[in-house]
CSV table of C-alpha atoms in Angstrom, one decimal:
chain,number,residue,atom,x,y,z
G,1,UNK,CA,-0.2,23.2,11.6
G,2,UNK,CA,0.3,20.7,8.5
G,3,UNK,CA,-0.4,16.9,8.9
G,4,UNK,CA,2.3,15.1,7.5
G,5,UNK,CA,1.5,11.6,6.3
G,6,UNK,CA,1.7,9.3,3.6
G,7,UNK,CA,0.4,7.5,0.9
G,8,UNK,CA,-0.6,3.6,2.0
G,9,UNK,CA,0.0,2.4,-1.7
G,10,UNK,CA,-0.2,-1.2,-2.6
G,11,UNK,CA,-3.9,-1.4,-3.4
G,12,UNK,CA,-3.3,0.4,-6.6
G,13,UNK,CA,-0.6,-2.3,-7.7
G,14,UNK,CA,0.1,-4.0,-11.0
G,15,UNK,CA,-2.2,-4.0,-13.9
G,16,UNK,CA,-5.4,-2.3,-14.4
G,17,UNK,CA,-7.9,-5.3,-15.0
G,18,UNK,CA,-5.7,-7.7,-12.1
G,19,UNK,CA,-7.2,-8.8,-9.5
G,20,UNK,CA,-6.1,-11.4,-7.0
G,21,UNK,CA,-4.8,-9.8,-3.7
G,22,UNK,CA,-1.5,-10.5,-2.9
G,23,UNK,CA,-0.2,-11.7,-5.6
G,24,UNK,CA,-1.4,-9.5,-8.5
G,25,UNK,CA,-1.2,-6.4,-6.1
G,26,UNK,CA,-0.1,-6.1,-2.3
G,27,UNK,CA,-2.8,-5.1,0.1
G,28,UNK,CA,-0.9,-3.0,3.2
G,29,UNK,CA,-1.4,-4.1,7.0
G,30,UNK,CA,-2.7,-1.9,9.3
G,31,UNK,CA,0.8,-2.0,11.4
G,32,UNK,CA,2.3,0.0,8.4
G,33,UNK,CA,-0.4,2.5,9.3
G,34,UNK,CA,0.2,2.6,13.4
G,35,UNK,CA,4.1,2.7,12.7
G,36,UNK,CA,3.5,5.7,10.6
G,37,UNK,CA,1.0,7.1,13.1
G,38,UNK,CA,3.3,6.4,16.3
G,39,UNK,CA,5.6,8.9,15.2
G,40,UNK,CA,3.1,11.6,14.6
G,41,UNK,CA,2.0,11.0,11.4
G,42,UNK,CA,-1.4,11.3,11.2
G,43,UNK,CA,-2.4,11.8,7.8
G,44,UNK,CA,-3.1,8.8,5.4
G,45,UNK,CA,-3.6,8.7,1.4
G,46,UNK,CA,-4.9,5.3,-0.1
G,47,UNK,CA,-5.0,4.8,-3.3
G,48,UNK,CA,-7.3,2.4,-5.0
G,49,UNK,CA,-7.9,0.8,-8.8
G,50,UNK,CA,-11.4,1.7,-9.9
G,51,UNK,CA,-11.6,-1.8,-11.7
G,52,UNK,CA,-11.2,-3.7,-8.2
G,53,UNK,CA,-13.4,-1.5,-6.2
G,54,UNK,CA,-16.0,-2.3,-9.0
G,55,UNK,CA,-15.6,-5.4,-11.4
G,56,UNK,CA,-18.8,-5.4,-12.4
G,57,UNK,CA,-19.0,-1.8,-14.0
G,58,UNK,CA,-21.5,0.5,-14.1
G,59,UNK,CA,-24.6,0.2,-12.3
G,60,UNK,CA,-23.3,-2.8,-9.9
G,61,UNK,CA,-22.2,-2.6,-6.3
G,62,UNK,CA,-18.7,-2.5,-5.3
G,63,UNK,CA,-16.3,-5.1,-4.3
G,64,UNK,CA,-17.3,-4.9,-0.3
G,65,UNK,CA,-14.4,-7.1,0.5
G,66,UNK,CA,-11.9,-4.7,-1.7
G,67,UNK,CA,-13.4,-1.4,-0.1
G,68,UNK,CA,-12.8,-3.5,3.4
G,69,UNK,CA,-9.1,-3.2,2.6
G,70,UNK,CA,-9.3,0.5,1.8
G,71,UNK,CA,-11.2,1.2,5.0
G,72,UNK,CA,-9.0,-0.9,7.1
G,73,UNK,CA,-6.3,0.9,6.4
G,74,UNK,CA,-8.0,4.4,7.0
G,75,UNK,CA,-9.3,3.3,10.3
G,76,UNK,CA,-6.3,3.9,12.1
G,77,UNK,CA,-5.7,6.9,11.0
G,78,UNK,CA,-9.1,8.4,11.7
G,79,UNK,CA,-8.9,6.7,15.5
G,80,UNK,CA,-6.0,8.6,16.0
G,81,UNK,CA,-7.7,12.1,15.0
G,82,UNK,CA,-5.6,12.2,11.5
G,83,UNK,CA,-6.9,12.9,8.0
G,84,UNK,CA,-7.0,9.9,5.4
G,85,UNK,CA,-8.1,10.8,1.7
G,86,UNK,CA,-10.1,7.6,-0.6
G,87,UNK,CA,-7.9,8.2,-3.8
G,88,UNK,CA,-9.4,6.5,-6.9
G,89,UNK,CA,-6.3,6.7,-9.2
G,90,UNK,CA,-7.2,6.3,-12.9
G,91,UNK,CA,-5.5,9.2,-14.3
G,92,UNK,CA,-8.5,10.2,-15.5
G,93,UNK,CA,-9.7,7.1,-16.9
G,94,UNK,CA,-12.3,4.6,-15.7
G,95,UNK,CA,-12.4,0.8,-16.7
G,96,UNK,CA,-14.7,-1.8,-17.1
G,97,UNK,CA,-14.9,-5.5,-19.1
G,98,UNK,CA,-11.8,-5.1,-20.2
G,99,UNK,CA,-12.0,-1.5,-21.7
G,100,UNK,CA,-10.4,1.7,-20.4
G,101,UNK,CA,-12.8,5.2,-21.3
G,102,UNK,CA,-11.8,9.0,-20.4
G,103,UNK,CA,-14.0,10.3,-18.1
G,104,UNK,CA,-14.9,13.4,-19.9
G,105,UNK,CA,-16.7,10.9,-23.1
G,106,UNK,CA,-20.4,10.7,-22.7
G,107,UNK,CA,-19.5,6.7,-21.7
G,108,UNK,CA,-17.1,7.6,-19.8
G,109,UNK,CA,-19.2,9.8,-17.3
G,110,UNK,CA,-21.7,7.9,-17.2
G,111,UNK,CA,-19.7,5.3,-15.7
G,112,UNK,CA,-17.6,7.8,-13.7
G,113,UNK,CA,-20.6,9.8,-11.9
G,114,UNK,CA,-21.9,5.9,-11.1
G,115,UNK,CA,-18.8,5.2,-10.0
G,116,UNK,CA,-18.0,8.5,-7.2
G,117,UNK,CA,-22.0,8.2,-6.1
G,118,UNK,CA,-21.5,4.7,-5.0
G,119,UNK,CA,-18.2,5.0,-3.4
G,120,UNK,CA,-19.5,8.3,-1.2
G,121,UNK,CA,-22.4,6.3,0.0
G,122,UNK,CA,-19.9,3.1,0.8
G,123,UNK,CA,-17.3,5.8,2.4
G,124,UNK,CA,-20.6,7.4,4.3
G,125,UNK,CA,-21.6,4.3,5.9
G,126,UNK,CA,-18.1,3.8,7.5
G,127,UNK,CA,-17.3,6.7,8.7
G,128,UNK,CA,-21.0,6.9,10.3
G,129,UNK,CA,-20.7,10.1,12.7
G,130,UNK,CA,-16.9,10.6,12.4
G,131,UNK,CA,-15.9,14.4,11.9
G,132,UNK,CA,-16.4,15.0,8.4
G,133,UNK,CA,-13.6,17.6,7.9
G,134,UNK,CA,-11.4,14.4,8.9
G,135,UNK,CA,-12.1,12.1,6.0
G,136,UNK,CA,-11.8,13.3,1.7
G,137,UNK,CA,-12.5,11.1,-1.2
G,138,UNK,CA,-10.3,12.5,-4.1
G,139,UNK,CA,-12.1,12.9,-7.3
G,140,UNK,CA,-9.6,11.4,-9.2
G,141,UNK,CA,-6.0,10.9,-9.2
G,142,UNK,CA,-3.5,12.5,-12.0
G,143,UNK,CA,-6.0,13.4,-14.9
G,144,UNK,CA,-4.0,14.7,-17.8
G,145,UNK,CA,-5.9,13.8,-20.9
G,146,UNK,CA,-8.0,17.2,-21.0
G,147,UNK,CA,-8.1,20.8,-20.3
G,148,UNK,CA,-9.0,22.2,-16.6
G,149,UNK,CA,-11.7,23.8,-18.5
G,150,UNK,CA,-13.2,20.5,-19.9
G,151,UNK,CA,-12.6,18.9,-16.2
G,152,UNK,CA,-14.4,21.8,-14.1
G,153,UNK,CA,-17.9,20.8,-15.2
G,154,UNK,CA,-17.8,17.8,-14.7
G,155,UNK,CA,-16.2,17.7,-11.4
G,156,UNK,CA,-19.3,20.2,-10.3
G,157,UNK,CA,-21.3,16.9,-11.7
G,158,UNK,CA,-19.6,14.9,-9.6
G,159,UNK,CA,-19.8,16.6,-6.6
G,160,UNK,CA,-23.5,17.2,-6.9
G,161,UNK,CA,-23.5,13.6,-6.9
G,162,UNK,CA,-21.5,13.2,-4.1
G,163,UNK,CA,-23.5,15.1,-1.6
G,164,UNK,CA,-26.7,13.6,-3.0
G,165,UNK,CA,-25.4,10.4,-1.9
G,166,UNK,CA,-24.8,11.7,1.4
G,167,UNK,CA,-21.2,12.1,1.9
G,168,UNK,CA,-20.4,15.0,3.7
G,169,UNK,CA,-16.8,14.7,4.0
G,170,UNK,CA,-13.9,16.6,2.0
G,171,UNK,CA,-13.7,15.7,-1.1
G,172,UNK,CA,-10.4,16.5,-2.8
G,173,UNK,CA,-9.6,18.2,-6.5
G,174,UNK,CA,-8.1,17.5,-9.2
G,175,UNK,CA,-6.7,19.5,-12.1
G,176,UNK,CA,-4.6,18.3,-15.1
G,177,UNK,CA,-1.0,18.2,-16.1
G,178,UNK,CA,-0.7,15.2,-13.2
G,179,UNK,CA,-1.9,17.5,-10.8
G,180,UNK,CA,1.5,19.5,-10.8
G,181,UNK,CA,2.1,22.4,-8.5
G,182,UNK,CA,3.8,24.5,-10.8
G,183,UNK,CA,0.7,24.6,-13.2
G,184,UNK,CA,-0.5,27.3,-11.3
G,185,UNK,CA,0.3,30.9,-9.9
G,186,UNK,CA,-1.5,34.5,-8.9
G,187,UNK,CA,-1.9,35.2,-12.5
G,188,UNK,CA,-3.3,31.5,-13.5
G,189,UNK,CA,-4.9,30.4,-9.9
G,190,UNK,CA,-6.9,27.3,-9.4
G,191,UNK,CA,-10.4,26.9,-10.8
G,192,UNK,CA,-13.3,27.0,-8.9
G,193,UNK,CA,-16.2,24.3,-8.3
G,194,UNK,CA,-19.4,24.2,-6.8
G,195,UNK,CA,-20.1,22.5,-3.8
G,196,UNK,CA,-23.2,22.8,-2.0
G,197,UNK,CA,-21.2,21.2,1.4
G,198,UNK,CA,-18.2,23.6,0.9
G,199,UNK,CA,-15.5,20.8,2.1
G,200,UNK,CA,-13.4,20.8,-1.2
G,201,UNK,CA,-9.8,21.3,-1.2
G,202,UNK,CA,-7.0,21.3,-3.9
G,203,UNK,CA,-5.0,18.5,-4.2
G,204,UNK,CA,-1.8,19.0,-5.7
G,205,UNK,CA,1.5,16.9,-6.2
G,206,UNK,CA,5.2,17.5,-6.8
G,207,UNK,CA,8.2,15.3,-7.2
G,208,UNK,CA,11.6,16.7,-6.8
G,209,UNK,CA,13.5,14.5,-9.7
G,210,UNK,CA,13.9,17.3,-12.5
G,211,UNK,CA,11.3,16.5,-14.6
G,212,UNK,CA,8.9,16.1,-12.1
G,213,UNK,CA,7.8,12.6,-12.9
G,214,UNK,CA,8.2,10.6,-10.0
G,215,UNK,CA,10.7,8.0,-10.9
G,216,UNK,CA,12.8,8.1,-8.1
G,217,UNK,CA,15.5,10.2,-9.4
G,218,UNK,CA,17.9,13.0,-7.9
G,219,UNK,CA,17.2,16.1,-7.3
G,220,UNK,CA,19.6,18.7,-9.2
G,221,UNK,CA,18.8,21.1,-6.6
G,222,UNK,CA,17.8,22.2,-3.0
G,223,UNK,CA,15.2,24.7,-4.2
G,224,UNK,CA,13.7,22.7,-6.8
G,225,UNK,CA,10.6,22.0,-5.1
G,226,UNK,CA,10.2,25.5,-3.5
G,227,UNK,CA,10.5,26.6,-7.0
G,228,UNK,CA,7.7,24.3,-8.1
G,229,UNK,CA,4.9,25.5,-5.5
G,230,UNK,CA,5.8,29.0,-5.0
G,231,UNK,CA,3.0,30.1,-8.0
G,232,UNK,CA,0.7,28.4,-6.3
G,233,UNK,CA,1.0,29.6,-2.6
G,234,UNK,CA,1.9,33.0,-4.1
G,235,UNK,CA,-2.1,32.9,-5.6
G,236,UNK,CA,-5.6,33.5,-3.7
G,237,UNK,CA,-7.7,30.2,-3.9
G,238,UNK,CA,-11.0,30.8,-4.6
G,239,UNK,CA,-13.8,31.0,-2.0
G,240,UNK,CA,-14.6,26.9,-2.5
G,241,UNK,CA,-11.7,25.8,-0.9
G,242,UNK,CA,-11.0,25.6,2.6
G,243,UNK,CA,-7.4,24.6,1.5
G,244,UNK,CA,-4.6,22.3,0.0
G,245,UNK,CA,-3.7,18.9,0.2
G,246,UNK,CA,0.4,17.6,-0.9
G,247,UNK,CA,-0.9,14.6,-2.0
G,248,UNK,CA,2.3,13.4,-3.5
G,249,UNK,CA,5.9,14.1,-2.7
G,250,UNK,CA,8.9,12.3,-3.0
G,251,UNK,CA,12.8,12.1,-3.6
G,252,UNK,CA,15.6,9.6,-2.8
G,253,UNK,CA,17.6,9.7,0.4
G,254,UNK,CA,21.1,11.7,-1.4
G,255,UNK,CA,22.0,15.1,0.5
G,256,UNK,CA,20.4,17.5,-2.5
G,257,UNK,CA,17.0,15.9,-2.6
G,258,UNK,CA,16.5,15.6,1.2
G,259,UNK,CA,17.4,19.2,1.6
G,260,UNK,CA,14.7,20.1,-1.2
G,261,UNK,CA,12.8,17.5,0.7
G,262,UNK,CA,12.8,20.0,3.7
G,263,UNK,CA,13.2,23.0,2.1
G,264,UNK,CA,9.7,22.1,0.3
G,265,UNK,CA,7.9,21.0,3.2
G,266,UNK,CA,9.0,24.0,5.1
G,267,UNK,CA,7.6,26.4,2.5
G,268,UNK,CA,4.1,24.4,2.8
G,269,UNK,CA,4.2,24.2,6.5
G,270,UNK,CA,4.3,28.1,7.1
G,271,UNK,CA,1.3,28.2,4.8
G,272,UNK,CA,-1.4,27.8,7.3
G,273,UNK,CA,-4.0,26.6,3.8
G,274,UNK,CA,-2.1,23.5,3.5
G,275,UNK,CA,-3.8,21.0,5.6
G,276,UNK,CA,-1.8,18.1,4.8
G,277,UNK,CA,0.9,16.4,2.5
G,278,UNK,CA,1.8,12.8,2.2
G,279,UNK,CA,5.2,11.1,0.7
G,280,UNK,CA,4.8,7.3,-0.8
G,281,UNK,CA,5.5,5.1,1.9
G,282,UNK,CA,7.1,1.3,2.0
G,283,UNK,CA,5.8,-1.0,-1.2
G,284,UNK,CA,7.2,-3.8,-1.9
G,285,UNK,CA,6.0,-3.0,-5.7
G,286,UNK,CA,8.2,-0.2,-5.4
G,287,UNK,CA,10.8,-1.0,-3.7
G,288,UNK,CA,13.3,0.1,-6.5
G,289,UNK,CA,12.3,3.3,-6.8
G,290,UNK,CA,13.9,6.3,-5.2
G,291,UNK,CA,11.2,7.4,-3.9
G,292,UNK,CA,10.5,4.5,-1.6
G,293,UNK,CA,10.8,5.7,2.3
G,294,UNK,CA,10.4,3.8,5.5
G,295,UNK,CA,10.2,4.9,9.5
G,296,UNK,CA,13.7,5.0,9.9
G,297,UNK,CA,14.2,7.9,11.5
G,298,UNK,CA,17.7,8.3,10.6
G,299,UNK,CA,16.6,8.6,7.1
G,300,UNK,CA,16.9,12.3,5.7
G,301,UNK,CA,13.6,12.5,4.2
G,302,UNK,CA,12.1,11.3,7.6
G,303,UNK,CA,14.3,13.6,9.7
G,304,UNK,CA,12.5,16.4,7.2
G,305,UNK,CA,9.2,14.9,8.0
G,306,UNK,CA,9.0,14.9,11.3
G,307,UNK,CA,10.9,18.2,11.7
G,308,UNK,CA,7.9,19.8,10.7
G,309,UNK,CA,5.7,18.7,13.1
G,310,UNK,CA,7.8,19.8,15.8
G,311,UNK,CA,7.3,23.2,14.3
């Protein structure tokens, strides 16, 4: 059965080179986690800004106090035998002194490979002998500057990097065009990767406003988000995968959208290769978008949610 969670956002907040907690970004409590995790929610997402975890760039150690927050959160979850994902989200970008670099330059993956080994050793030493098909590190979140093709090699890079550190967790892939669903189908299927641990899985997203963006808008239909992920359930994922991760999914709370809402999470539900999804959670940064979704169980979207785990 599908894990249905959701993103603990907040970390990620504000601008890239900010730093002061609280104030230039919000920093989530671990209640927002148990409330989540009290009514069967047991997957977690939490995203991070590559500049905190590391202000010093390349070659230094990370922020301990600013990975503290991400494992915090994560703990939780992983107590209560869920699934959290570390998502660095730079969009395929990294940043340091001031300077944002794609991580496909020769700069830029220097940085980046720096970067990934460093936080799988810092996400190995927390989760010491916790099951390691219960914690993922996502490679990155939303790349969209490049071609799959220019990203593959360099996510095999990473990964080999990964494992050397000594992670042994999931780790979680990334393909361009924001990671959209409907990018692929059986006759354009996902791209494989080497992994000498075999724990990768796909990690997709889909909104259900009509262009797919996220901003919190209507749906225009209850289908749209079947439509958006039936090319890729409809196509075989190649033998590196063990299976798929919804990382993002959202709507507002209007009749249409909650009924794609559930008509989407349906669909992925009866796929037994989708592990887990997660929707954006409360933020106060966020707050005025559509998207934006609390416990309230009389909420539609959460009805949805939760429907699905009683499946």
């Amino acid at each position: 059965m599908m894990l249905i969670g959701v993103n603990l956002s907040g970390l990620e907040d504000g601008s890239t080179f900010s730093t002061r907690a609280y104030f230039d970004y919000n920093v989530p409590t671990t209640s927002l986690a148990e409330s989540w995790i009290s009514l069967g929610c047991l997957a977690a997402r939490i995203p991070h800004n590559l500049y905190r975890m590391q202000p010093g760039g390349q070659g230094t150690a990370l922020d301990t106090t600013y990975l503290g927050y991400s494992t915090t959160l994560a703990q939780p979850c992983l107590t209560a035998g869920g699934f959290v994902i570390f998502d660095p989200h730079g969009f395929g970008s990294i940043q340091t002194s001031g300077t944002t670099v794609d991580i496909t330059t020769t700069t830029g993956q220097t940085q980046y490979i720096d970067y990934m080994t460093r936080l799988a050793a810092g996400i190995k030493d927390w989760m010491g002998d916790a099951d390691p098909s219960r914690v993922a590190i996502g490679l990155m979140n939303e790349p969209h500057q490049q071609t799959n093709a220019t990203y593959q090699p360099l996510w095999n890079t990473v990964i080999a990097a990964m494992r050397t550190a000594g992670y042994t967790g999931v780790i979680t892939v990334p393909w361009t065009d924001w990671q959209g669903a409907q990018q692929f189908s059986a006759s354009n299927p996902v791209p494989a990767v080497t992994d000498p641990a075999g724990r990768c899985v796909v990690e997709v997203h889909c909104y259900l406003d009509p262009d797919d963006s996220g901003a919190g808008d209507a749906s225009t239909s209850t289908t749209i988000g079947v439509e958006r992920v039936s090319g890729l359930l409809a196509s075989t994922l190649p033998d590196c995968y063990s299976g798929i991760v919804m990382g993002e999914i959202g709507c507002p709370a209007d009749a249409v959208s909650a009924a794609a809402l559930k008509n989407t999470l349906t669909l992925l539900n009866a796929d037994s290769r989708v592990l887990a999804t997660t929707v954006w959670t409360t933020d106060k940064w966020l707050i005025n978008n559509g998207n934006y979704i609390t416990t309230d169980q009389t909420d539609p979207r959460v009805e949805a949610m939760l429907s699905c785990l009683s499946t």
